[in-house]
PDB file of C-alpha atoms in Angstrom:
ATOM      1  CA  MET J 853      29.299  -4.005 -11.635  1.00 51.00           C
ATOM      2  CA  ARG J 854      32.967  -3.607 -12.720  1.00 52.00           C
ATOM      3  CA  THR J 855      35.757  -5.288 -10.902  1.00 50.00           C
ATOM      4  CA  ARG J 856      37.293  -1.790  -9.885  1.00 50.00           C
ATOM      5  CA  GLU J 857      33.683  -1.106  -8.275  1.00 48.00           C
ATOM      6  CA  LYS J 858      33.670  -4.389  -6.445  1.00 46.00           C
ATOM      7  CA  ALA J 859      37.081  -3.884  -5.114  1.00 45.00           C
ATOM      8  CA  ALA J 860      36.187  -0.302  -3.894  1.00 44.00           C
ATOM      9  CA  LEU J 861      32.996  -1.843  -2.037  1.00 43.00           C
ATOM     10  CA  ALA J 862      35.150  -4.664  -0.409  1.00 45.00           C
ATOM     11  CA  VAL J 863      37.772  -2.097   0.841  1.00 42.00           C
ATOM     12  CA  ALA J 864      34.888   0.104   2.223  1.00 44.00           C
ATOM     13  CA  GLY J 865      33.298  -2.905   3.977  1.00 45.00           C
ATOM     14  CA  LEU J 866      36.639  -4.001   5.469  1.00 42.00           C
ATOM     15  CA  ALA J 867      37.242  -0.364   6.565  1.00 44.00           C
ATOM     16  CA  VAL J 868      33.920  -0.199   8.358  1.00 41.00           C
ATOM     17  CA  ALA J 869      34.449  -3.615   9.989  1.00 44.00           C
ATOM     18  CA  ALA J 870      38.000  -2.633  10.906  1.00 46.00           C
ATOM     19  CA  ALA J 871      36.545   0.383  12.749  1.00 47.00           C
ATOM     20  CA  GLY J 872      34.197  -1.815  14.916  1.00 48.00           C
ATOM     21  CA  GLY J 873      30.977  -1.352  12.554  1.00 45.00           C
ATOM     22  CA  THR J 874      28.873  -4.231  11.259  1.00 43.00           C
ATOM     23  CA  VAL J 875      28.805  -4.999   7.622  1.00 44.00           C
ATOM     24  CA  PHE J 876      25.738  -6.486   6.154  1.00 43.00           C
ATOM     25  CA  ALA J 877      26.266  -8.547   3.150  1.00 44.00           C
ATOM     26  CA  GLY J 878      22.471  -8.566   1.945  1.00 43.00           C
ATOM     27  CA  THR J 879      18.938  -7.984   3.059  1.00 42.00           C
ATOM     28  CA  SER J 880      16.468 -10.149   4.716  1.00 41.00           C
ATOM     29  CA  GLY J 881      12.729 -10.143   4.522  1.00 49.00           C
ATOM     30  CA  ALA J 882      10.397  -9.445   7.400  1.00 49.00           C
ATOM     31  CA  VAL J 883       9.709 -12.225   9.869  1.00 54.00           C
ATOM     32  CA  GLY J 884       6.360 -12.608  11.162  1.00 54.00           C
ATOM     33  CA  PRO J 885       3.044 -14.638  11.205  1.00 54.00           C
ATOM     34  CA  SER J 886       1.786 -15.944   7.879  1.00 58.00           C
ATOM     35  CA  PRO J 887      -0.535 -14.601   6.568  1.00 63.00           C
ATOM     36  CA  ALA J 888       0.287 -10.994   7.976  1.00 64.00           C
ATOM     37  CA  PRO J 889      -2.264  -9.671  10.525  1.00 68.00           C
ATOM     38  CA  SER J 890      -4.061  -6.367   9.539  1.00 89.00           C
ATOM     39  CA  VAL J 891      -2.876  -3.192  11.311  1.00 92.00           C
ATOM     40  CA  GLN J 892      -4.035   0.313  11.771  1.00 93.00           C
ATOM     41  CA  ALA J 893      -1.784   2.955  13.556  1.00 94.00           C
ATOM     42  CA  ALA J 894      -2.974   6.445  14.060  1.00 94.00           C
ATOM     43  CA  GLU J 895      -2.515   9.551  16.446  1.00 95.00           C
ATOM     44  CA  THR J 896      -5.825  10.775  18.170  1.00 94.00           C
ATOM     45  CA  SER J 897      -6.731  12.578  21.320  1.00 94.00           C
ATOM     46  CA  CYS J 898     -10.047  12.545  23.555  1.00 95.00           C
ATOM     47  CA  VAL J 899     -11.362  13.832  26.680  1.00 96.00           C
ATOM     48  CA  THR J 900     -11.691  11.466  29.543  1.00 97.00           C
ATOM     49  CA  ASP J 901     -14.757  10.756  31.346  1.00 98.00           C
ATOM     50  CA  GLY J 902     -15.205  10.642  35.226  1.00 97.00           C
ATOM     51  CA  ALA J 903     -13.195   7.056  35.443  1.00 97.00           C
ATOM     52  CA  GLY J 904     -10.257   8.571  33.263  1.00 97.00           C
ATOM     53  CA  MET J 905     -11.541   6.806  30.251  1.00 97.00           C
ATOM     54  CA  CYS J 906     -12.704   7.537  26.637  1.00 97.00           C
ATOM     55  CA  THR J 907     -13.624   5.638  23.796  1.00 97.00           C
ATOM     56  CA  VAL J 908     -11.424   5.336  20.493  1.00 97.00           C
ATOM     57  CA  GLN J 909     -13.008   4.803  17.180  1.00 96.00           C
ATOM     58  CA  HIS J 910     -10.850   2.481  14.920  1.00 95.00           C
ATOM     59  CA  ALA J 911     -11.057   1.257  11.176  1.00 92.00           C
ATOM     60  CA  LEU J 912      -9.458  -2.087  11.623  1.00 91.00           C
ATOM     61  CA  GLY J 913     -12.693  -3.955  10.338  1.00 88.00           C
ATOM     62  CA  ALA J 914     -12.314  -6.368  12.947  1.00 92.00           C
ATOM     63  CA  VAL J 915     -12.102  -6.809  16.691  1.00 94.00           C
ATOM     64  CA  PRO J 916      -8.195  -6.223  17.395  1.00 95.00           C
ATOM     65  CA  ALA J 917      -6.217  -8.994  18.788  1.00 93.00           C
ATOM     66  CA  VAL J 918      -4.064  -6.505  20.494  1.00 94.00           C
ATOM     67  CA  VAL J 919      -3.942  -2.663  20.947  1.00 96.00           C
ATOM     68  CA  VAL J 920      -0.695  -0.695  21.769  1.00 96.00           C
ATOM     69  CA  VAL J 921      -1.111   2.874  23.126  1.00 96.00           C
ATOM     70  CA  SER J 922       1.536   5.427  23.686  1.00 93.00           C
ATOM     71  CA  ALA J 923       0.883   8.999  25.266  1.00 90.00           C
ATOM     72  CA  ASN J 924       2.259  11.888  23.163  1.00 88.00           C
ATOM     73  CA  THR J 925       2.303  14.684  25.570  1.00 76.00           C
ATOM     74  CA  PRO J 926       4.673  17.666  26.011  1.00 70.00           C
ATOM     75  CA  GLY J 927       6.941  16.985  29.289  1.00 68.00           C
ATOM     76  CA  GLN J 928       5.033  19.159  31.773  1.00 69.00           C
ATOM     77  CA  PHE J 929       1.591  17.213  30.894  1.00 63.00           C
ATOM     78  CA  ASN J 930       2.783  13.530  30.815  1.00 66.00           C
ATOM     79  CA  ALA J 931       2.262  12.752  34.692  1.00 81.00           C
ATOM     80  CA  TYR J 932      -0.064  10.034  33.599  1.00 88.00           C
ATOM     81  CA  THR J 933      -0.097   6.443  32.457  1.00 91.00           C
ATOM     82  CA  LEU J 934      -2.289   5.360  29.524  1.00 93.00           C
ATOM     83  CA  ASN J 935      -3.535   1.654  29.082  1.00 95.00           C
ATOM     84  CA  THR J 936      -6.124   0.084  27.032  1.00 96.00           C
ATOM     85  CA  VAL J 937      -9.215  -1.114  29.140  1.00 96.00           C
ATOM     86  CA  GLN J 938      -9.556  -4.956  29.222  1.00 92.00           C
ATOM     87  CA  GLY J 939     -12.633  -6.345  27.503  1.00 95.00           C
ATOM     88  CA  SER J 940     -13.327  -3.142  25.621  1.00 97.00           C
ATOM     89  CA  TYR J 941     -12.222  -3.885  22.230  1.00 96.00           C
ATOM     90  CA  THR J 942     -14.939  -4.071  19.497  1.00 96.00           C
ATOM     91  CA  ALA J 943     -15.040  -4.261  15.530  1.00 95.00           C
ATOM     92  CA  THR J 944     -15.148  -0.389  15.661  1.00 96.00           C
ATOM     93  CA  THR J 945     -13.917   0.891  19.080  1.00 97.00           C
ATOM     94  CA  PHE J 946     -11.551   0.241  21.906  1.00 97.00           C
ATOM     95  CA  LYS J 947     -11.331   2.186  25.357  1.00 98.00           C
ATOM     96  CA  VAL J 948      -8.134   3.727  26.953  1.00 98.00           C
ATOM     97  CA  ARG J 949      -7.889   4.894  30.588  1.00 97.00           C
ATOM     98  CA  ALA J 950      -5.481   7.699  31.785  1.00 95.00           C
ATOM     99  CA  MET J 951      -4.247   7.424  35.364  1.00 94.00           C
ATOM    100  CA  PHE J 952      -2.141   9.725  37.647  1.00 92.00           C
ATOM    101  CA  ASP J 953      -1.360   6.892  39.666  1.00 92.00           C
ATOM    102  CA  GLN J 954      -2.873   3.307  40.717  1.00 92.00           C
ATOM    103  CA  THR J 955      -5.964   4.929  42.352  1.00 95.00           C
ATOM    104  CA  THR J 956      -6.457   8.264  40.748  1.00 95.00           C
ATOM    105  CA  PRO J 957      -7.848   8.732  37.262  1.00 96.00           C
ATOM    106  CA  LYS J 958      -7.255  11.686  35.062  1.00 94.00           C
ATOM    107  CA  VAL J 959     -10.756  13.015  34.973  1.00 95.00           C
ATOM    108  CA  GLY J 960     -12.156  15.366  32.336  1.00 95.00           C
ATOM    109  CA  GLY J 961      -8.751  16.072  30.954  1.00 91.00           C
ATOM    110  CA  ALA J 962      -7.708  16.062  27.124  1.00 91.00           C
ATOM    111  CA  ILE J 963      -5.162  13.290  26.377  1.00 93.00           C
ATOM    112  CA  TRP J 964      -3.046  12.735  23.171  1.00 92.00           C
ATOM    113  CA  PHE J 965      -1.743   9.321  22.035  1.00 94.00           C
ATOM    114  CA  SER J 966      -0.800   7.071  19.261  1.00 95.00           C
ATOM    115  CA  TYR J 967      -1.984   3.640  18.826  1.00 96.00           C
ATOM    116  CA  ALA J 968      -1.694   0.405  16.675  1.00 95.00           C
ATOM    117  CA  ALA J 969      -4.360  -2.000  16.574  1.00 95.00           C
ATOM    118  CA  TYR J 970      -3.413  -5.455  15.340  1.00 94.00           C
ATOM    119  CA  GLY J 971      -5.938  -7.863  13.779  1.00 89.00           C
ATOM    120  CA  ALA J 972      -5.529 -11.507  14.137  1.00 77.00           C
ATOM    121  CA  PRO J 973      -4.213 -13.221  10.920  1.00 69.00           C
ATOM    122  CA  ILE J 974      -6.978 -14.754   8.905  1.00 61.00           C
ATOM    123  CA  VAL J 975      -6.459 -18.420   8.917  1.00 62.00           C
ATOM    124  CA  GLN J 976      -7.971 -20.217   5.962  1.00 60.00           C
ATOM    125  CA  PRO J 977      -9.228 -23.679   6.986  1.00 59.00           C
ATOM    126  CA  THR J 978      -7.250 -26.457   5.238  1.00 62.00           C
ATOM    127  CA  SER J 979     -10.211 -28.930   5.078  1.00 57.00           C
ATOM    128  CA  SER J 980     -13.878 -28.423   4.638  1.00 54.00           C
ATOM    129  CA  ARG J 981     -14.470 -30.677   7.852  1.00 56.00           C
ATOM    130  CA  LEU J 982     -14.676 -28.779  10.922  1.00 56.00           C
ATOM    131  CA  PHE J 983     -14.235 -31.804  13.205  1.00 55.00           C
ATOM    132  CA  PRO J 984     -12.767 -35.167  12.536  1.00 56.00           C
ATOM    133  CA  SER J 985     -15.063 -37.938  12.431  1.00 54.00           C
ATOM    134  CA  ALA J 986     -15.759 -39.841  15.513  1.00 55.00           C
ATOM    135  CA  THR J 987     -14.767 -43.276  15.843  1.00 55.00           C
ATOM    136  CA  THR J 988     -15.984 -45.786  18.265  1.00 55.00           C
ATOM    137  CA  PRO J 989     -13.093 -47.587  20.105  1.00 57.00           C
ATOM    138  CA  THR J 990     -13.219 -51.396  20.027  1.00 57.00           C
ATOM    139  CA  THR J 991     -12.187 -53.437  22.795  1.00 58.00           C
ATOM    140  CA  PRO J 992     -10.763 -57.080  22.135  1.00 60.00           C
ATOM    141  CA  GLU J 993     -12.822 -59.857  23.711  1.00 61.00           C
ATOM    142  CA  SER J 994     -11.174 -61.640  26.687  1.00 57.00           C
ATOM    143  CA  PRO J 995     -10.367 -65.223  26.110  1.00 61.00           C
ATOM    144  CA  GLY J 996     -12.849 -67.641  27.715  1.00 62.00           C
ATOM    145  CA  ARG J 997     -15.996 -65.982  26.849  1.00 55.00           C
TER     146      ARG J 997
END
């Protein structure tokens, strides 16, 4: 980059800062668990059963650690809340439940939603031993014995 171009960028940055903006002088990498977890995100729909639930197929390849759901409905049809069902996660499915209020499920209705299923990071063992070796504590003999 030539000196004139550097000066123009510096002046532009000062102008943004003077106008109350934020100037970033670099980029940063993503911050998160290492190794990164596997993630599957999709948009889907289903028809709820008599309890307001339906089963969703996923292709994460493992039991999700977390599933986040968000209803995608036009304004006049979003009078329900959507949650995942505790204990329903398997390596291929999870369940969601749509409720009009705390006691009234959305029965037999179509629901549209987005989801993100997060797998736990795969942690490689650092040692071939699963458990440390057991040691037997020794107690000093008391004097006079």
